[in-house]
Coordinates of C-alpha atoms in Angstrom, one line a residue:
M221 CA 90.5 73.9 100.1
M222 CA 87.9 74.6 102.8
N223 CA 84.8 72.5 103.1
E224 CA 81.9 74.6 101.6
D225 CA 79.6 74.0 104.6
I226 CA 82.3 75.3 107.0
K227 CA 82.9 78.3 104.7
H228 CA 79.2 79.0 104.6
D229 CA 79.0 79.0 108.4
L230 CA 82.1 81.2 108.6
I231 CA 80.6 83.8 106.3
Q232 CA 77.4 83.7 108.2
S233 CA 79.2 84.4 111.4
L234 CA 81.3 87.2 110.0
S235 CA 78.2 88.8 108.6
K236 CA 77.2 89.2 112.3
N237 CA 80.6 90.7 113.2
L238 CA 81.5 87.6 115.2
R239 CA 84.5 85.3 114.7
V240 CA 85.2 81.8 115.9
D241 CA 87.6 83.1 118.5
L242 CA 85.0 85.6 119.7
R243 CA 86.8 88.6 118.2
K244 CA 85.0 91.2 116.1
N245 CA 85.9 91.5 112.4
E246 CA 88.3 94.4 113.0
D247 CA 89.9 93.1 116.1
L248 CA 93.6 92.0 116.3
R249 CA 94.7 88.9 118.2
S250 CA 96.8 89.3 121.3
I251 CA 100.3 90.6 120.4
E252 CA 103.7 89.6 122.0
I253 CA 106.9 91.4 121.1
E254 CA 110.5 90.5 122.0
T255 CA 113.5 92.5 120.6
G256 CA 117.2 91.7 120.7
C257 CA 116.4 88.0 120.7
V258 CA 119.1 86.8 118.2
A259 CA 122.6 87.2 119.6
T260 CA 124.4 86.8 116.2
A261 CA 122.3 89.5 114.5
E262 CA 122.8 93.3 114.6
G263 CA 119.1 93.6 115.2
S264 CA 116.3 91.2 115.8
A265 CA 112.6 90.9 116.8
R266 CA 110.2 88.1 117.6
V267 CA 106.5 88.9 117.1
K268 CA 103.4 86.9 117.9
F269 CA 99.9 87.7 116.8
G270 CA 97.8 84.9 118.5
D271 CA 99.5 81.7 117.4
T272 CA 101.3 83.2 114.4
E273 CA 104.9 83.7 115.3
V274 CA 107.7 85.3 113.2
I275 CA 111.3 86.1 113.9
A276 CA 113.3 88.7 111.9
G277 CA 117.0 89.4 112.0
V278 CA 119.2 92.1 110.5
K279 CA 122.8 91.7 109.4
L280 CA 125.1 94.7 108.4
A281 CA 128.1 94.6 106.1
V282 CA 130.2 96.9 104.0
E283 CA 129.8 96.5 100.3
K284 CA 130.3 98.2 97.0
P285 CA 127.1 100.2 96.1
F286 CA 125.0 99.7 93.0
P287 CA 126.3 101.9 90.1
D288 CA 123.0 103.8 89.8
T289 CA 122.9 104.6 93.5
P290 CA 126.6 105.2 94.4
E291 CA 125.8 107.0 97.7
D292 CA 123.0 104.8 99.0
A293 CA 123.0 101.9 101.4
I294 CA 122.0 98.5 100.0
L295 CA 118.7 97.0 101.4
M296 CA 117.8 93.4 100.9
V297 CA 114.8 91.5 102.3
A298 CA 114.5 87.7 102.3
S299 CA 112.0 85.3 103.7
E300 CA 111.8 81.6 104.0
M301 CA 108.6 79.6 104.7
L302 CA 109.9 76.9 107.1
P303 CA 108.1 73.5 107.0
L304 CA 108.1 73.6 110.8
S305 CA 105.8 76.6 110.7
N306 CA 103.1 74.9 108.7
P307 CA 102.8 71.5 107.0
K308 CA 101.7 73.2 103.7
Y309 CA 105.3 74.5 103.2
E310 CA 108.0 72.4 101.7
G311 CA 111.8 72.6 101.8
G312 CA 113.7 73.9 98.9
P313 CA 113.9 77.2 96.9
P314 CA 111.6 80.0 98.1
G315 CA 108.0 79.5 97.0
V316 CA 105.4 82.1 95.8
D317 CA 104.4 83.0 99.4
A318 CA 108.0 83.6 100.5
I319 CA 108.8 85.7 97.4
E320 CA 105.6 87.8 97.8
M321 CA 106.3 88.4 101.5
A322 CA 109.9 89.6 100.8
R323 CA 108.9 91.8 97.9
V324 CA 105.9 93.5 99.7
I325 CA 108.0 94.2 102.8
D326 CA 110.9 95.4 100.8
R327 CA 108.7 97.8 98.9
S328 CA 107.2 99.2 102.1
F329 CA 110.6 100.1 103.3
R330 CA 111.8 101.5 100.0
E331 CA 108.7 103.5 99.1
S332 CA 108.4 105.0 102.6
R333 CA 112.1 106.0 102.6
C334 CA 112.1 105.0 106.2
I335 CA 115.9 104.8 106.3
E336 CA 118.1 107.7 105.3
T337 CA 120.3 105.6 103.0
K338 CA 122.7 108.3 102.0
K339 CA 123.8 108.6 105.7
L340 CA 125.2 105.1 105.4
C341 CA 127.6 105.9 102.6
I342 CA 131.3 105.4 103.6
Q343 CA 133.0 106.3 100.3
K344 CA 130.9 107.3 97.3
G345 CA 130.9 104.6 94.6
E346 CA 133.1 102.3 96.7
K347 CA 131.8 101.5 100.2
V348 CA 128.3 101.7 101.7
W349 CA 126.6 99.7 104.5
S350 CA 124.3 96.9 103.3
I351 CA 121.3 96.0 105.4
A352 CA 120.1 92.4 105.0
I353 CA 116.7 91.5 106.6
D354 CA 115.9 87.8 107.1
I355 CA 112.3 86.8 108.0
A356 CA 111.5 83.3 109.2
P357 CA 108.0 82.1 110.4
L358 CA 108.1 79.9 113.4
N359 CA 104.4 79.2 113.3
D360 CA 101.8 80.2 110.6
D361 CA 98.3 80.5 111.8
G362 CA 97.3 83.2 109.4
N363 CA 98.2 86.8 108.6
L364 CA 101.9 85.9 108.1
L365 CA 102.6 88.9 105.9
D366 CA 101.6 91.5 108.5
V367 CA 103.3 89.8 111.3
G368 CA 106.5 89.4 109.3
A369 CA 106.5 93.0 108.2
F370 CA 106.0 94.2 111.9
A371 CA 108.9 91.9 113.0
A372 CA 111.1 93.3 110.3
L373 CA 110.4 96.9 111.2
L374 CA 111.1 96.2 114.9
A375 CA 114.3 94.4 114.0
L376 CA 115.5 97.4 112.0
Q377 CA 114.7 99.7 115.0
N378 CA 116.6 97.3 117.2
T379 CA 119.7 97.3 115.0
V380 CA 123.1 98.5 116.4
F381 CA 126.1 99.0 114.2
P382 CA 129.3 96.9 114.7
E383 CA 132.6 98.7 114.6
Y384 CA 134.3 99.2 111.2
D385 CA 138.0 99.8 111.1
G386 CA 138.2 101.0 107.5
T387 CA 138.9 97.6 106.1
K388 CA 136.7 95.1 107.9
V389 CA 133.6 94.9 110.1
L390 CA 134.3 93.9 113.7
V391 CA 131.2 91.9 114.3
D392 CA 132.1 91.2 117.9
K393 CA 132.4 94.8 118.8
K394 CA 129.2 96.8 118.9
T395 CA 128.8 100.6 118.8
T396 CA 125.9 102.6 120.1
M397 CA 125.0 103.9 116.6
K398 CA 121.5 103.0 115.4
L399 CA 120.1 103.0 111.9
P400 CA 119.0 106.5 110.7
M401 CA 115.3 105.7 110.6
V402 CA 112.9 108.6 110.0
R403 CA 109.6 106.8 109.3
E404 CA 107.7 103.7 110.5
P405 CA 105.7 102.0 107.7
I406 CA 103.1 99.7 109.2
T407 CA 101.8 96.9 107.0
V408 CA 98.1 96.0 107.3
T409 CA 96.2 93.5 105.2
V410 CA 92.4 93.6 105.0
F411 CA 90.7 90.5 103.8
K412 CA 87.2 90.3 102.2
I413 CA 85.4 87.2 103.0
G414 CA 81.9 87.1 101.6
N415 CA 80.6 90.6 102.3
A416 CA 82.7 91.1 105.5
F417 CA 86.1 92.8 105.9
V418 CA 88.5 91.1 108.3
V419 CA 92.0 91.9 109.7
D420 CA 94.5 89.5 111.3
P421 CA 92.7 86.3 110.2
T422 CA 93.5 82.9 111.5
E423 CA 94.6 80.3 109.0
T424 CA 91.0 78.9 108.8
E425 CA 89.6 82.4 108.0
Q426 CA 92.4 83.2 105.6
T427 CA 91.8 80.0 103.6
S428 CA 88.3 81.3 102.7
F429 CA 89.1 84.9 101.6
D430 CA 87.9 86.2 98.3
A431 CA 90.2 89.2 98.0
R432 CA 92.7 91.1 100.1
M433 CA 94.5 94.4 100.0
T434 CA 97.8 95.0 101.8
F435 CA 98.7 98.6 102.7
A436 CA 101.9 100.1 104.1
I437 CA 100.9 103.1 106.1
L438 CA 102.9 105.9 107.7
A439 CA 102.2 107.8 111.0
D440 CA 100.4 110.6 109.1
D441 CA 98.0 107.9 107.6
K442 CA 99.6 108.3 104.1
I443 CA 99.9 105.2 102.0
C444 CA 103.3 104.4 100.6
S445 CA 102.6 101.0 99.0
M446 CA 99.7 98.7 98.1
Q447 CA 99.3 95.1 97.0
K448 CA 96.2 93.2 95.9
G449 CA 95.7 89.5 96.3
G450 CA 93.0 87.0 95.5
D451 CA 91.0 86.4 92.3
T452 CA 87.9 88.5 93.1
A453 CA 87.8 92.1 91.9
I454 CA 87.7 94.9 94.5
M455 CA 85.1 97.6 93.9
E456 CA 85.9 101.2 94.6
E457 CA 83.5 101.4 97.5
D458 CA 85.1 98.2 99.0
L459 CA 88.6 99.7 98.6
D460 CA 87.5 102.8 100.5
I461 CA 86.2 100.6 103.4
M462 CA 89.4 98.5 103.4
L463 CA 91.6 101.6 103.5
D464 CA 89.7 103.0 106.4
I465 CA 90.1 99.7 108.3
A466 CA 93.8 99.5 107.5
I467 CA 94.5 103.0 108.7
K468 CA 92.6 102.4 112.0
T469 CA 94.5 99.1 112.5
S470 CA 97.9 100.7 111.7
Q471 CA 97.2 103.3 114.4
E472 CA 96.6 100.5 116.9
L473 CA 99.7 98.6 115.9
R474 CA 101.8 101.8 116.1
K475 CA 101.0 102.0 119.8
K476 CA 102.6 98.6 120.2
I477 CA 106.0 99.7 119.0
P478 CA 108.6 99.6 121.9
R479 CA 109.9 103.1 122.6

């Protein structure tokens, strides 16, 4: 829990569009991107927003499809909040934060239909490719969800298929085939702190938020998923402001995607 005096000073500063690290309320921190950083994964990415750092990896396998989607690839997203990333996390089963991150990112990929899953069917009802995305924070200094989602997207784009001989996957032999990705959902969370709206908060800022909205946004500025957080209600006029900020931020992040 943040000291009330510190929170008051933070809100006063944000009301003047000024943050502790001298950014404006809608400014992102410096961004670093590295792809192909995990040799044992089919695709991977390491992303840093300021001091928040996340690594994401993708593993491919051939599995039996779900009965209700016999021609579609299987997509799974998992995240683990490592104690090394922040003392507030503990070892053991995934906590609320890890579960929420995985579900929100999973929904952004599914609802955007960013992967043409039917193209990954090998034999209807018997064999399809499965795509497992693992997300691990290396350091949590705020805005972990957005950084994790961006890392997961870049890891998918970096993914290359291994050879498959009809019976088993030859993990040591890579092909040149990439995932059939047709869209790029960008996840942006806008936080309301007092009467100010902030993107990419540090941990100190995030600790004091009243409400937040997470949007997954496509290149045409369409929204494919949303998630609310925090106990404070969000008024319609606030939602409009938050959406405009999220769209603007997604456009900025889209320019950072390696081409």
